[in-house]
Structures are given as C-alpha cells and as structure tokens.
Amino acid sequence: GNILHSCAIYEACGKRGTLHCPVPKLKKAMDYIDCVIDQEDQQKASDQCATKAGLVPKVINKCAKGKLGEWLESGYGNQTNAFNNPPVTYVPFIVINGKHTEKTQDEAQKDLKALICKYIPDQCKK
C-alpha cells in the first residue's frame, strides 16, 4: 500500500513530493490515498481510485512496480524514521513545519484541508 501512496504523490506533485506541492495537486494525491486506504486489496482498487482522483493509473502502476517506487517509499521511510521528537509511533502522524503536536494531529484528523490552509492560505485560494 505505501508504495502506491508514494507513487500517487509523485504522479500528482512531481519529484519534490509534498514539498511545495500546490494544494489542488496535493488534494488529488490525498483523494487517491483516501480511496485506497480502506480497501482490502489496494492494488486492485488503485486504477479506479486514481481515475476518481484525477490521476493517471498507468503512471502510478509503472512507478509502483519499478525502482522509482522502491526509491520513493524508501525516501519517505527514511524521513519517518529520522523524525524523533517525539518518535513516530502510529500513522498517520502529522508533522507541520517540523513539529508534531496532539493539537495539530487532532485538527488534521478532523479536517486536513482546513489545517493545511491555515498554514498556506494563498495556496488554498487557487
């Protein structure tokens, strides 16, 4: 599942990942992840979820089956493992501007878009 998520972020946002990804593009990746996350077989649901989110299924599948997907997943894993204040003990584990708090965690789980827009309002107006 995580490799598909990584590849969807890549397909939506490009090689910089979520860093500086415009909210509308990031929303496509999040819509895809939200769609596949609860599926018993994420691979099976991938094409339908990608199309529904406005992403290209072929791009995600090619990425997930190749070296690019492995590299992306490894990179996100390294970022997760490097964060240790506090240590990541569950997912999703929301970090904003290098910090994790229970307040932002709660806000994100209630309304992720509203939380993101609080920090980058100009991107949300587009």
Tab-separated table of N, CA and C in Angstrom, residues 65-108:
chain	number	residue	atom	x	y	z
A	65	LYS	N	5.694	-0.626	-9.572
A	65	LYS	CA	6.307	-1.908	-9.939
A	65	LYS	C	7.793	-1.786	-10.256
A	66	GLY	N	8.332	-0.584	-10.144
A	66	GLY	CA	9.722	-0.388	-10.541
A	66	GLY	C	10.601	0.200	-9.457
A	67	LYS	N	11.805	0.522	-9.874
A	67	LYS	CA	12.813	1.085	-8.970
A	67	LYS	C	12.386	2.441	-8.403
A	68	LEU	N	11.665	3.224	-9.208
A	68	LEU	CA	11.227	4.537	-8.742
A	68	LEU	C	10.348	4.393	-7.501
A	69	GLY	N	9.404	3.470	-7.538
A	69	GLY	CA	8.527	3.255	-6.390
A	69	GLY	C	9.295	2.830	-5.151
A	70	GLU	N	10.254	1.932	-5.337
A	70	GLU	CA	11.085	1.484	-4.207
A	70	GLU	C	11.871	2.661	-3.627
A	71	TRP	N	12.418	3.492	-4.520
A	71	TRP	CA	13.206	4.644	-4.095
A	71	TRP	C	12.341	5.647	-3.333
A	72	LEU	N	11.144	5.932	-3.858
A	72	LEU	CA	10.240	6.874	-3.194
A	72	LEU	C	9.822	6.367	-1.820
A	73	GLU	N	9.426	5.102	-1.748
A	73	GLU	CA	8.989	4.531	-0.473
A	73	GLU	C	10.123	4.549	0.548
A	74	SER	N	11.325	4.227	0.087
A	74	SER	CA	12.488	4.250	0.967
A	74	SER	C	12.747	5.667	1.482
A	75	GLY	N	12.626	6.649	0.595
A	75	GLY	CA	12.841	8.042	0.985
A	75	GLY	C	11.844	8.507	2.036
A	76	TYR	N	10.573	8.181	1.825
A	76	TYR	CA	9.557	8.561	2.821
A	76	TYR	C	9.787	7.809	4.126
A	77	GLY	N	10.200	6.548	4.024
A	77	GLY	CA	10.506	5.774	5.234
A	77	GLY	C	11.660	6.382	6.012
A	78	ASN	N	12.685	6.818	5.291
A	78	ASN	CA	13.832	7.463	5.950
A	78	ASN	C	13.415	8.755	6.652
A	79	GLN	N	12.543	9.526	6.005
A	79	GLN	CA	12.050	10.758	6.632
A	79	GLN	C	11.275	10.432	7.908
A	80	THR	N	10.451	9.404	7.840
A	80	THR	CA	9.666	8.995	9.016
A	80	THR	C	10.589	8.552	10.140
A	81	ASN	N	11.566	7.712	9.810
A	81	ASN	CA	12.479	7.192	10.831
A	81	ASN	C	13.376	8.276	11.426
A	82	ALA	N	13.664	9.313	10.652
A	82	ALA	CA	14.533	10.389	11.134
A	82	ALA	C	13.810	11.322	12.106
A	83	PHE	N	12.495	11.334	12.039
A	83	PHE	CA	11.739	12.220	12.930
A	83	PHE	C	11.633	11.555	14.289
A	84	ASN	N	12.176	12.184	15.312
A	84	ASN	CA	12.166	11.529	16.626
A	84	ASN	C	11.815	12.459	17.779
A	85	ASN	N	11.078	13.511	17.484
A	85	ASN	CA	10.722	14.428	18.564
A	85	ASN	C	9.242	14.798	18.500
A	86	PRO	N	8.338	14.011	18.933
A	86	PRO	CA	8.511	12.677	19.517
A	86	PRO	C	8.657	11.623	18.426
A	87	PRO	N	9.073	10.410	18.788
A	87	PRO	CA	9.200	9.342	17.799
A	87	PRO	C	7.840	9.004	17.176
A	88	VAL	N	7.870	8.626	15.909
A	88	VAL	CA	6.649	8.215	15.217
A	88	VAL	C	6.229	6.855	15.763
A	89	THR	N	5.033	6.794	16.311
A	89	THR	CA	4.544	5.535	16.890
A	89	THR	C	3.261	5.054	16.234
A	90	TYR	N	2.708	5.853	15.310
A	90	TYR	CA	1.483	5.466	14.616
A	90	TYR	C	1.374	6.278	13.332
A	91	VAL	N	0.491	5.848	12.452
A	91	VAL	CA	0.217	6.604	11.228
A	91	VAL	C	-1.288	6.759	11.080
A	92	PRO	N	-1.766	7.838	10.518
A	92	PRO	CA	-0.965	8.971	10.078
A	92	PRO	C	-0.411	9.755	11.264
A	93	PHE	N	0.792	10.235	11.119
A	93	PHE	CA	1.492	11.011	12.145
A	93	PHE	C	1.769	12.367	11.518
A	94	ILE	N	1.014	13.359	11.893
A	94	ILE	CA	1.043	14.655	11.220
A	94	ILE	C	2.157	15.543	11.777
A	95	VAL	N	2.999	16.025	10.857
A	95	VAL	CA	4.095	16.929	11.208
A	95	VAL	C	3.912	18.198	10.380
A	96	ILE	N	3.830	19.326	11.052
A	96	ILE	CA	3.692	20.617	10.381
A	96	ILE	C	4.905	21.465	10.750
A	97	ASN	N	5.605	21.942	9.719
A	97	ASN	CA	6.803	22.770	9.939
A	97	ASN	C	7.783	22.107	10.904
A	98	GLY	N	7.955	20.807	10.752
A	98	GLY	CA	8.926	20.075	11.555
A	98	GLY	C	8.486	19.743	12.963
A	99	LYS	N	7.217	20.005	13.294
A	99	LYS	CA	6.741	19.741	14.657
A	99	LYS	C	5.476	18.896	14.645
A	100	HIS	N	5.374	18.032	15.638
A	100	HIS	CA	4.162	17.235	15.840
A	100	HIS	C	3.572	17.595	17.194
A	101	THR	N	2.288	17.918	17.197
A	101	THR	CA	1.583	18.134	18.462
A	101	THR	C	0.256	17.392	18.396
A	102	GLU	N	-0.271	17.075	19.546
A	102	GLU	CA	-1.578	16.411	19.578
A	102	GLU	C	-2.659	17.329	19.012
A	103	LYS	N	-2.491	18.634	19.220
A	103	LYS	CA	-3.474	19.588	18.691
A	103	LYS	C	-3.529	19.522	17.167
A	104	THR	N	-2.356	19.591	16.507
A	104	THR	CA	-2.369	19.522	15.044
A	104	THR	C	-2.792	18.139	14.570
A	105	GLN	N	-2.431	17.114	15.309
A	105	GLN	CA	-2.861	15.758	14.958
A	105	GLN	C	-4.391	15.684	14.958
A	106	ASP	N	-5.009	16.199	16.008
A	106	ASP	CA	-6.475	16.190	16.104
A	106	ASP	C	-7.105	17.029	14.996
A	107	GLU	N	-6.543	18.211	14.755
A	107	GLU	CA	-7.070	19.081	13.695
A	107	GLU	C	-6.978	18.393	12.335
A	108	ALA	N	-5.857	17.743	12.071
A	108	ALA	CA	-5.655	17.075	10.787
A	108	ALA	C	-6.645	15.939	10.595
